GROMACS .gro file of C-alpha atoms in nm:
model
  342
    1UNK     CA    1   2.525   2.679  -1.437
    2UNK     CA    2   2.248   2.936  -1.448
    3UNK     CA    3   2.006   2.728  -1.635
    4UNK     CA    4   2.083   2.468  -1.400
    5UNK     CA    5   2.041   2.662  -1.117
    6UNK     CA    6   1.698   2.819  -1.226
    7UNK     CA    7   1.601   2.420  -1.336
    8UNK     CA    8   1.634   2.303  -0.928
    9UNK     CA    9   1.447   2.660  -0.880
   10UNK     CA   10   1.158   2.546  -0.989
   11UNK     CA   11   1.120   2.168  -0.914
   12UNK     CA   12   0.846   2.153  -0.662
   13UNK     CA   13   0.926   2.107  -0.237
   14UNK     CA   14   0.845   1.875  -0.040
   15UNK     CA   15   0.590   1.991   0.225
   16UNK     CA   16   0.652   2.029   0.572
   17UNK     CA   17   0.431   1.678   0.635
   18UNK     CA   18   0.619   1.497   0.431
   19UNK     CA   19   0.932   1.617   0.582
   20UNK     CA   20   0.813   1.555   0.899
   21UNK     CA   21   0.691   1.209   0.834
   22UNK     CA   22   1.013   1.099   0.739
   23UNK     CA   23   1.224   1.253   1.002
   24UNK     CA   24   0.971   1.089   1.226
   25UNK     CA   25   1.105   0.804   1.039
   26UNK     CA   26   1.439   0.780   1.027
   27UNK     CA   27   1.432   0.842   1.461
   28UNK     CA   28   1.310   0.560   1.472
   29UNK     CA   29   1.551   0.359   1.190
   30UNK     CA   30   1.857   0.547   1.375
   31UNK     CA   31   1.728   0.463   1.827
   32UNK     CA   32   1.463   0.160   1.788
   33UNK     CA   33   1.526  -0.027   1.447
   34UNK     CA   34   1.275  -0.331   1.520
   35UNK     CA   35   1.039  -0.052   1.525
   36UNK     CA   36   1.085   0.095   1.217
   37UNK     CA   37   0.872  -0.159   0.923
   38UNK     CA   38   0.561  -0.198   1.240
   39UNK     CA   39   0.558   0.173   1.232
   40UNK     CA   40   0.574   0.203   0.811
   41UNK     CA   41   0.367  -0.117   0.803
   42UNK     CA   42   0.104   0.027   1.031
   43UNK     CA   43   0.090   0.380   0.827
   44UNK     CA   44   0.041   0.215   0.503
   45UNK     CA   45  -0.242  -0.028   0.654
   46UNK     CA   46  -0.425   0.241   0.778
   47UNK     CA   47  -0.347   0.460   0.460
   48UNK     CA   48  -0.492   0.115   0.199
   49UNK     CA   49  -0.840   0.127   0.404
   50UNK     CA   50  -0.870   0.483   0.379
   51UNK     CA   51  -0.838   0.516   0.044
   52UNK     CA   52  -1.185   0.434  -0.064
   53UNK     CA   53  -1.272   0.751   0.118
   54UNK     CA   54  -1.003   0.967  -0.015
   55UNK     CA   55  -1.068   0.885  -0.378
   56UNK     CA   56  -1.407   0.953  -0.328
   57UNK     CA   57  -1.349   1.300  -0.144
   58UNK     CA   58  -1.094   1.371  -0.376
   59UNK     CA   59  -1.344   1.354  -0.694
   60UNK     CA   60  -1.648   1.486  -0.544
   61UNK     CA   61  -1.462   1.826  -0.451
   62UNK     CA   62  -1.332   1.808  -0.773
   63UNK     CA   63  -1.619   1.804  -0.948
   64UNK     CA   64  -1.818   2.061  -0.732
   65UNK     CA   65  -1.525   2.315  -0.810
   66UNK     CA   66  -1.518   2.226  -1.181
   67UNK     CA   67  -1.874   2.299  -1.179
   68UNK     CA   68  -1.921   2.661  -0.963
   69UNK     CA   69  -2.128   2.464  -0.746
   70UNK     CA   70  -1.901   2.708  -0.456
   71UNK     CA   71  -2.125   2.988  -0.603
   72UNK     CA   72  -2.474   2.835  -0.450
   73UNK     CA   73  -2.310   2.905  -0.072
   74UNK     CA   74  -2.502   3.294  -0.175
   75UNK     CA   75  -2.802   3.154  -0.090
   76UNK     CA   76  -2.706   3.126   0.251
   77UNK     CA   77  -2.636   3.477   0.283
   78UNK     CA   78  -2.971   3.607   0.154
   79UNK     CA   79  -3.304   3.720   0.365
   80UNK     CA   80  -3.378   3.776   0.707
   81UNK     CA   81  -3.032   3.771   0.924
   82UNK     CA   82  -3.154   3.489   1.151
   83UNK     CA   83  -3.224   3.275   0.840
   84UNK     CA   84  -2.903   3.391   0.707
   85UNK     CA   85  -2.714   3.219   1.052
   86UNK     CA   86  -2.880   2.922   1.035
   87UNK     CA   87  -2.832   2.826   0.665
   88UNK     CA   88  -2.461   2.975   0.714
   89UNK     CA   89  -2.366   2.721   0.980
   90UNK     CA   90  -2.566   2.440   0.812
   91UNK     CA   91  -2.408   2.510   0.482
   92UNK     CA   92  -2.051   2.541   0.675
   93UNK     CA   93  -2.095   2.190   0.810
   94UNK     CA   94  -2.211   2.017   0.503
   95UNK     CA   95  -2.078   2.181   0.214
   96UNK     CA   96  -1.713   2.057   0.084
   97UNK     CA   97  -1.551   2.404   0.085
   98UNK     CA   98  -1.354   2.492   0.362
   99UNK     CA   99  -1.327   2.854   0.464
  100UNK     CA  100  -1.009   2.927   0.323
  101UNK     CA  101  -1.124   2.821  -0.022
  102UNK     CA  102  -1.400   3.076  -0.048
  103UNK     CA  103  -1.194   3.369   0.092
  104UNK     CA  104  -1.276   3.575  -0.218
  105UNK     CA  105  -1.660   3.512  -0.190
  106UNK     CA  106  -1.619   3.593   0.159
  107UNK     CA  107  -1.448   3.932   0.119
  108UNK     CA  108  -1.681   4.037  -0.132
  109UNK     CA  109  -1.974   3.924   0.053
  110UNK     CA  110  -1.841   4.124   0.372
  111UNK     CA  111  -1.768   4.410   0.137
  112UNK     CA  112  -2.122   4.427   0.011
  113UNK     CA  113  -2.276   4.429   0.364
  114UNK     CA  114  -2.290   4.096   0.495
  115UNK     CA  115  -2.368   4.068   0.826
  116UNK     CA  116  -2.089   3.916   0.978
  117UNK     CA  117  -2.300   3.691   1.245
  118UNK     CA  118  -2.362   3.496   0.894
  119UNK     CA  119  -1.984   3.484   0.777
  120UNK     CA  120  -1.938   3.397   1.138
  121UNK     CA  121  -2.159   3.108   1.173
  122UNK     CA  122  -2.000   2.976   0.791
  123UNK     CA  123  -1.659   3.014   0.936
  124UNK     CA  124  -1.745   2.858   1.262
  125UNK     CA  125  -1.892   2.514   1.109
  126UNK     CA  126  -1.691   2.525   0.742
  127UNK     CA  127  -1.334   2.353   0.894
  128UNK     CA  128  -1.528   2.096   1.119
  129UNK     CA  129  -1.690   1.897   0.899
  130UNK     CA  130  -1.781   1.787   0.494
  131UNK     CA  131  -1.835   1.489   0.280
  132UNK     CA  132  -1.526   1.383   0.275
  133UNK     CA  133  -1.411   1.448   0.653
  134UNK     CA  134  -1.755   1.276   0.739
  135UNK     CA  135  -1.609   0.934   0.572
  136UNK     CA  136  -1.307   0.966   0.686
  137UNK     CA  137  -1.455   1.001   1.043
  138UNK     CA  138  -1.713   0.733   1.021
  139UNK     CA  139  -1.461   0.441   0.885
  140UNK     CA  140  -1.231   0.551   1.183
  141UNK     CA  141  -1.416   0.655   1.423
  142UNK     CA  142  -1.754   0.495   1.401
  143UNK     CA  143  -2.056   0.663   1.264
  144UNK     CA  144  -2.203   0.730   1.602
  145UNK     CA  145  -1.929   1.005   1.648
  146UNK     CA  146  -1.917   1.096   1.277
  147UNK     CA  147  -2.318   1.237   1.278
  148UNK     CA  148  -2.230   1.345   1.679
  149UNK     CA  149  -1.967   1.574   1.495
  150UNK     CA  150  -2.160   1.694   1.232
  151UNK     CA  151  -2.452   1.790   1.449
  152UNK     CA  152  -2.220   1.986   1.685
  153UNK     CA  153  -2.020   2.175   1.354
  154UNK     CA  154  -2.391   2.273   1.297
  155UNK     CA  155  -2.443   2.385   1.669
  156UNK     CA  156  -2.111   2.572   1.683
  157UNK     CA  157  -2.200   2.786   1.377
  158UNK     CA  158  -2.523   2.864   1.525
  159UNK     CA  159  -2.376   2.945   1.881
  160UNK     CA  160  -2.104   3.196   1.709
  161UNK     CA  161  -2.374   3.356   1.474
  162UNK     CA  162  -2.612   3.461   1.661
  163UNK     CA  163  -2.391   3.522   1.927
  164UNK     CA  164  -2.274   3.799   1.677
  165UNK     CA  165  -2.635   3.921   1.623
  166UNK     CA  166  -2.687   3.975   1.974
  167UNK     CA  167  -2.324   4.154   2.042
  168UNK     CA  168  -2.329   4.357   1.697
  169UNK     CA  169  -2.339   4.696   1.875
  170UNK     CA  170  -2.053   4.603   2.152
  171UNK     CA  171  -1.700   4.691   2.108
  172UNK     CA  172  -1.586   4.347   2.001
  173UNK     CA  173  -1.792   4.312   1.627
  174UNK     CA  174  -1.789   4.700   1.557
  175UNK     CA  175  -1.596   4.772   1.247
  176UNK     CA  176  -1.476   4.417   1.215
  177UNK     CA  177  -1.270   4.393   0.920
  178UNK     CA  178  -0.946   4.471   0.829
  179UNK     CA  179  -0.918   4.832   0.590
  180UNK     CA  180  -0.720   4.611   0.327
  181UNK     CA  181  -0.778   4.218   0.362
  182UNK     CA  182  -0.464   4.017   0.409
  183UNK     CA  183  -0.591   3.737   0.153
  184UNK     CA  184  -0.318   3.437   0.061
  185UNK     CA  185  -0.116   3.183   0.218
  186UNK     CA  186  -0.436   2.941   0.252
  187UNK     CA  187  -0.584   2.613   0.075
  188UNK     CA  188  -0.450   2.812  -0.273
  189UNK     CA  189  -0.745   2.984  -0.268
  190UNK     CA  190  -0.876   3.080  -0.568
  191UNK     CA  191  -1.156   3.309  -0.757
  192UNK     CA  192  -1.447   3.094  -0.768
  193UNK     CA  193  -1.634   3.077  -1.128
  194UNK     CA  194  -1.937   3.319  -1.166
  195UNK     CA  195  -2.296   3.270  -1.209
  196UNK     CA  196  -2.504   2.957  -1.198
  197UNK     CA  197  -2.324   2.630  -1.160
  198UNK     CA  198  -2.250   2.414  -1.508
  199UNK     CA  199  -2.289   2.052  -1.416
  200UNK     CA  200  -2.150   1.919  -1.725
  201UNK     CA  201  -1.832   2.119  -1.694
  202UNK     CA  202  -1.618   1.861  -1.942
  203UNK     CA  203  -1.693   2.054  -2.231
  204UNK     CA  204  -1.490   2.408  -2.122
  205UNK     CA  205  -1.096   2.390  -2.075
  206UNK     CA  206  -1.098   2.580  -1.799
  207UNK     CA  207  -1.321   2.426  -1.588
  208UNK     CA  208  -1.108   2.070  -1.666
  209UNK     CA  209  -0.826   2.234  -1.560
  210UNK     CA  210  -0.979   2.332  -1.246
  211UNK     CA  211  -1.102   1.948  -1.189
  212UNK     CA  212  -0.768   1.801  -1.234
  213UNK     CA  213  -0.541   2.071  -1.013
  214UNK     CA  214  -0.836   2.034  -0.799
  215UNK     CA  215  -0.828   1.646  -0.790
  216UNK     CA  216  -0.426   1.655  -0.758
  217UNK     CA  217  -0.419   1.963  -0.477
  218UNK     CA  218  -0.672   1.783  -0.230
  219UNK     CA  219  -0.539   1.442  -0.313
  220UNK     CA  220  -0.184   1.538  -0.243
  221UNK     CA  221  -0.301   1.700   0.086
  222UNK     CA  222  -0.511   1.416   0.235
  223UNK     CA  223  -0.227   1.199   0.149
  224UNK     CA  224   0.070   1.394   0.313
  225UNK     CA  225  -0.144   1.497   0.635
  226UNK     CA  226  -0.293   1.154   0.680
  227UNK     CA  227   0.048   0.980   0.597
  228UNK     CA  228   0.230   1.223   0.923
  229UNK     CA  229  -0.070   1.174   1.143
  230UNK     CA  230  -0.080   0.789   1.067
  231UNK     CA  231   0.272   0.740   1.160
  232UNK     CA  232   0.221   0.956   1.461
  233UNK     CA  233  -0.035   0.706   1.571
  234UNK     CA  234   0.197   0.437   1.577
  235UNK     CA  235   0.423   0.620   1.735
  236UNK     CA  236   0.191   0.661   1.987
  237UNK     CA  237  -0.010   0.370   2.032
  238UNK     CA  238   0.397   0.235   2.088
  239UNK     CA  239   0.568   0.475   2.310
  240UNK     CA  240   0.315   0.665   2.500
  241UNK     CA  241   0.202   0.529   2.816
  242UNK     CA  242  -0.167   0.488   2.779
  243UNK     CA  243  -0.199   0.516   3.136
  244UNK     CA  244  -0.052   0.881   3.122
  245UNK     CA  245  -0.331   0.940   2.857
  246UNK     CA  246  -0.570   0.787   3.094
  247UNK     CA  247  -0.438   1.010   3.356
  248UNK     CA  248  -0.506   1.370   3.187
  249UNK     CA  249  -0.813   1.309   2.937
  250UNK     CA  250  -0.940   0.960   3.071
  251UNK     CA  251  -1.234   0.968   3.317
  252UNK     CA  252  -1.577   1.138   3.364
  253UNK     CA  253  -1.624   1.480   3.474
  254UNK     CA  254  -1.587   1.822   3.309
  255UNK     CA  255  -1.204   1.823   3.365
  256UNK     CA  256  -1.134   1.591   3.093
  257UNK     CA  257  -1.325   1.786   2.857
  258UNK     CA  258  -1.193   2.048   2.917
  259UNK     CA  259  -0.812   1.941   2.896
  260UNK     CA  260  -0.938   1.826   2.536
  261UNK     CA  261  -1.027   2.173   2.424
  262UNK     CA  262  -0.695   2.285   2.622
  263UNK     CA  263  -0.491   2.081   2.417
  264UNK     CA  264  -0.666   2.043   2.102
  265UNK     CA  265  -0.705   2.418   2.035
  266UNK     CA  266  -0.316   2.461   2.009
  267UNK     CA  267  -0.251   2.165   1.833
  268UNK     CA  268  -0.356   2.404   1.508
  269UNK     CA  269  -0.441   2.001   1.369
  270UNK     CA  270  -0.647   2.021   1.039
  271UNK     CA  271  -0.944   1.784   1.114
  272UNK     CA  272  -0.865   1.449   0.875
  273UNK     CA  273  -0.495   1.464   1.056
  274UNK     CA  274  -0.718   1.457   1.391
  275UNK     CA  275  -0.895   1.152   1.299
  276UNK     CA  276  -0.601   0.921   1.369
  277UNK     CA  277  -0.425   1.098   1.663
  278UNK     CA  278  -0.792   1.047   1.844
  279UNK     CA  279  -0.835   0.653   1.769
  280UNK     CA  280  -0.481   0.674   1.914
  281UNK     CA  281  -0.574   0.866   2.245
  282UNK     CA  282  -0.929   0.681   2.243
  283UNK     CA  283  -0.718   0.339   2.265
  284UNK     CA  284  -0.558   0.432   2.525
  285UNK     CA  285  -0.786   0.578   2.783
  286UNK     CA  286  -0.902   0.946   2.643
  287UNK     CA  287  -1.234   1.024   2.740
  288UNK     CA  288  -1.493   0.994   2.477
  289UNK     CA  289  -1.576   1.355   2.544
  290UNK     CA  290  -1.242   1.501   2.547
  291UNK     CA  291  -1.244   1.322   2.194
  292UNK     CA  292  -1.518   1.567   2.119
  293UNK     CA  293  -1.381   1.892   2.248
  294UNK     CA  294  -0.992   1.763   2.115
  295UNK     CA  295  -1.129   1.765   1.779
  296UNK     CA  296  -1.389   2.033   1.750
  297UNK     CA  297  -1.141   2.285   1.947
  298UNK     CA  298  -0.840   2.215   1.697
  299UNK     CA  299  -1.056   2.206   1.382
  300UNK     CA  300  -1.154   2.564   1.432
  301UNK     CA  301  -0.798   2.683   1.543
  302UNK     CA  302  -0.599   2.451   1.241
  303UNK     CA  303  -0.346   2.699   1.032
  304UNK     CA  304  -0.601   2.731   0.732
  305UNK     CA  305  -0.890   2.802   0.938
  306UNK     CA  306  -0.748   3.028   1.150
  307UNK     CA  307  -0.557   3.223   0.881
  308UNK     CA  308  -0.886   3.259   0.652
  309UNK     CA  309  -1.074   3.444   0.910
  310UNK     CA  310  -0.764   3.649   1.036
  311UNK     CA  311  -0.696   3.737   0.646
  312UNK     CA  312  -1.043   3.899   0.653
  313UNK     CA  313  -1.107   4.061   1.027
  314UNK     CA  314  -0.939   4.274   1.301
  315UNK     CA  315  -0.788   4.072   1.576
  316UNK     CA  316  -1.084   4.142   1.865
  317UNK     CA  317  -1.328   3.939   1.632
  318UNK     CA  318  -1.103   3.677   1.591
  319UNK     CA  319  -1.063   3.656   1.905
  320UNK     CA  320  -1.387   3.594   1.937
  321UNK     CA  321  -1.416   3.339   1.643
  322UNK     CA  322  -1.160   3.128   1.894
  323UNK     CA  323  -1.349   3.237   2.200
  324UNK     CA  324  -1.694   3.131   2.049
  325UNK     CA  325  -1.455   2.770   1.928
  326UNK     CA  326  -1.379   2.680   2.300
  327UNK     CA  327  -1.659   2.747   2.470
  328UNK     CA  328  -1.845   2.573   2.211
  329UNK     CA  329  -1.623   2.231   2.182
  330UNK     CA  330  -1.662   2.215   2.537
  331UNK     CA  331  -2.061   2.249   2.530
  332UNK     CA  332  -2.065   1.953   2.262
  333UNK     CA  333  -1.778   1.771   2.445
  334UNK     CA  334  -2.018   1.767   2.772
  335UNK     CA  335  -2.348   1.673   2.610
  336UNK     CA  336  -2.111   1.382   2.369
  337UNK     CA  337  -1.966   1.226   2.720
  338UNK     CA  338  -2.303   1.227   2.856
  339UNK     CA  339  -2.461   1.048   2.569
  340UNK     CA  340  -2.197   0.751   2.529
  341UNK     CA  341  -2.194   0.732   2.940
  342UNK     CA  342  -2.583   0.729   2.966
   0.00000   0.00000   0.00000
């Protein structure tokens, strides 16, 4: 009975997407049966013409962490401090590392003297955008909003670093970080390798091993999150009124906007389980720049984000890191609506 017991111990649990997918499932089985294959049907169409995209993501990241290629994201944090912002929040919203998977590098980069207006600008632009999220957006979304998005993870890294710089000596960014860093609980986060990066990685064990629990981590993640948020947008594009949706985020004006960052900064929505949800809300009467400011706004504030920079800082500067969010999703939001309405 023991060895049993300490058998089911270890078999692996289902995550909390998958669980929710299929309760989300069986409601509909048990109250609207006729329902239940369109919604499953829908899912797995959308899931089949993703998959180009996640196979590709899935490898690329793969290889890049097999190789150390996580260790060039120093550069960024070398020179002059305004250089150091700028190739921070570029970096952030081009490289394939979210923030949570670089905690380490982070913490000893803030622990050798840093300045945090560059960690800030990183951390700002790192959960809004990368390869893979960029194909993902594109084939959904159009490339239009795809670059749109990119451009404003870029501007949002900027805005928060050197927002930093200039507000170093106030209150808020004064002895920023936490006396002992609350690291864990994010992306499995990991050392990265040391040194220069070894492109042809194949030949050392370890760095295989990293490829393929690489590989299976992020594939198993995209799945499960874009598998919940799929069926979500059937459940949506079925039951929810689009006229309601036209009602709070449909229209022109700031109001909109701003209702997207309202809503989008709570919904703590990692950014490829956005993706859907928005072609959803976009279908039925969102405002192309609530879009903006729904996605940008919950990006920053998902659960892996979020957690990475409160593992590392006291709560005043993440504060900020959220205040620095809104204000810029609804900036990008405003100049986005303008652009698709001029």
């Amino acid at each position: 009975m023991t060895d049993l017991t300490a058998q089911i111990a270890r078999l692996p649990r289902p995550g909390k997407a998958w669980i929710a997918s299929l309760v989300l499932l069986l409601i509909v089985g048990v109250l609207d049966p006729s329902n239940l294959w369109p919604t499953i049907e829908f899912a797995a169409g959308a899931i089949w013409h993703t998959l180009p995209f996640i196979l590709f993501a899935v490898l690329a990241v793969a290889y890049l962490k097999a190789t150390g290629a996580e260790t060039l994201l120093a550069k960024a944090f070398e020179g002059r401090e305004t250089r150091m912002i700028f190739m921070a929040a570029l970096l952030g919203g081009l490289s394939p590392f979210c923030s949570c998977e670089v905690i380490p590098f982070i913490a000893a980069l803030l622990a050798v003297g840093a300045p945090l207006s560059a960690v800030m600008a990183f951390w700002l632009a790192s959960p809004l955008m990368d390869p893979a999220m960029f194909l993902i957006t594109s084939g959904t979304l159009g490339w239009d909003f795809a670059i749109a998005k990119t451009i404003a993870a870029v501007g949002l890294g900027l805005l928060g670093g050197y927002g930093v710089m200039v507000f170093a000596q106030s209150v808020v960014f004064r002895d920023p970080l936490r006396k002992k860093p609350q690291v864990g609980g994010c992306c499995s986060a990991k050392k990265p390798f040391q040194g220069a990066p070894v492109w042809k990685f194949w030949p050392h064990e370890d760095r295989r091993d990293t490829f393929r629990e690489t590989a299976v981590e992020n594939g198993l993640f995209l799945l499960k999150w874009l598998t919940l948020a799929y069926v979500i947008e059937a459940l949506m594009i079925h039951y929810v009124p689009a006229d309601m949706i036209a009602d709070i985020l449909g229209g022109t004006g700031v109001w909109p906007i701003v209702m997207g960052a309202v809503i989008g900064a709570p919904a703590y929505l990692n950014g490829y389980a956005a993706v859907p949800l928005v072609d959803a809300l976009l279908a039925q009467g969102m405002a192309p720049g609530a879009a903006m400011s729904f996605v940008l706004a919950g990006g920053v504030s998902c659960i892996p984000a979020a957690i990475a920079v409160w593992a590392l800082v006291k709560p005043r500067v993440f504060g900020a890191y959220l205040g620095f969010a809104f204000t810029g999703s609804l900036i990008a939001g405003l100049a986005w609506g303008a652009w698709v309405w001029a």
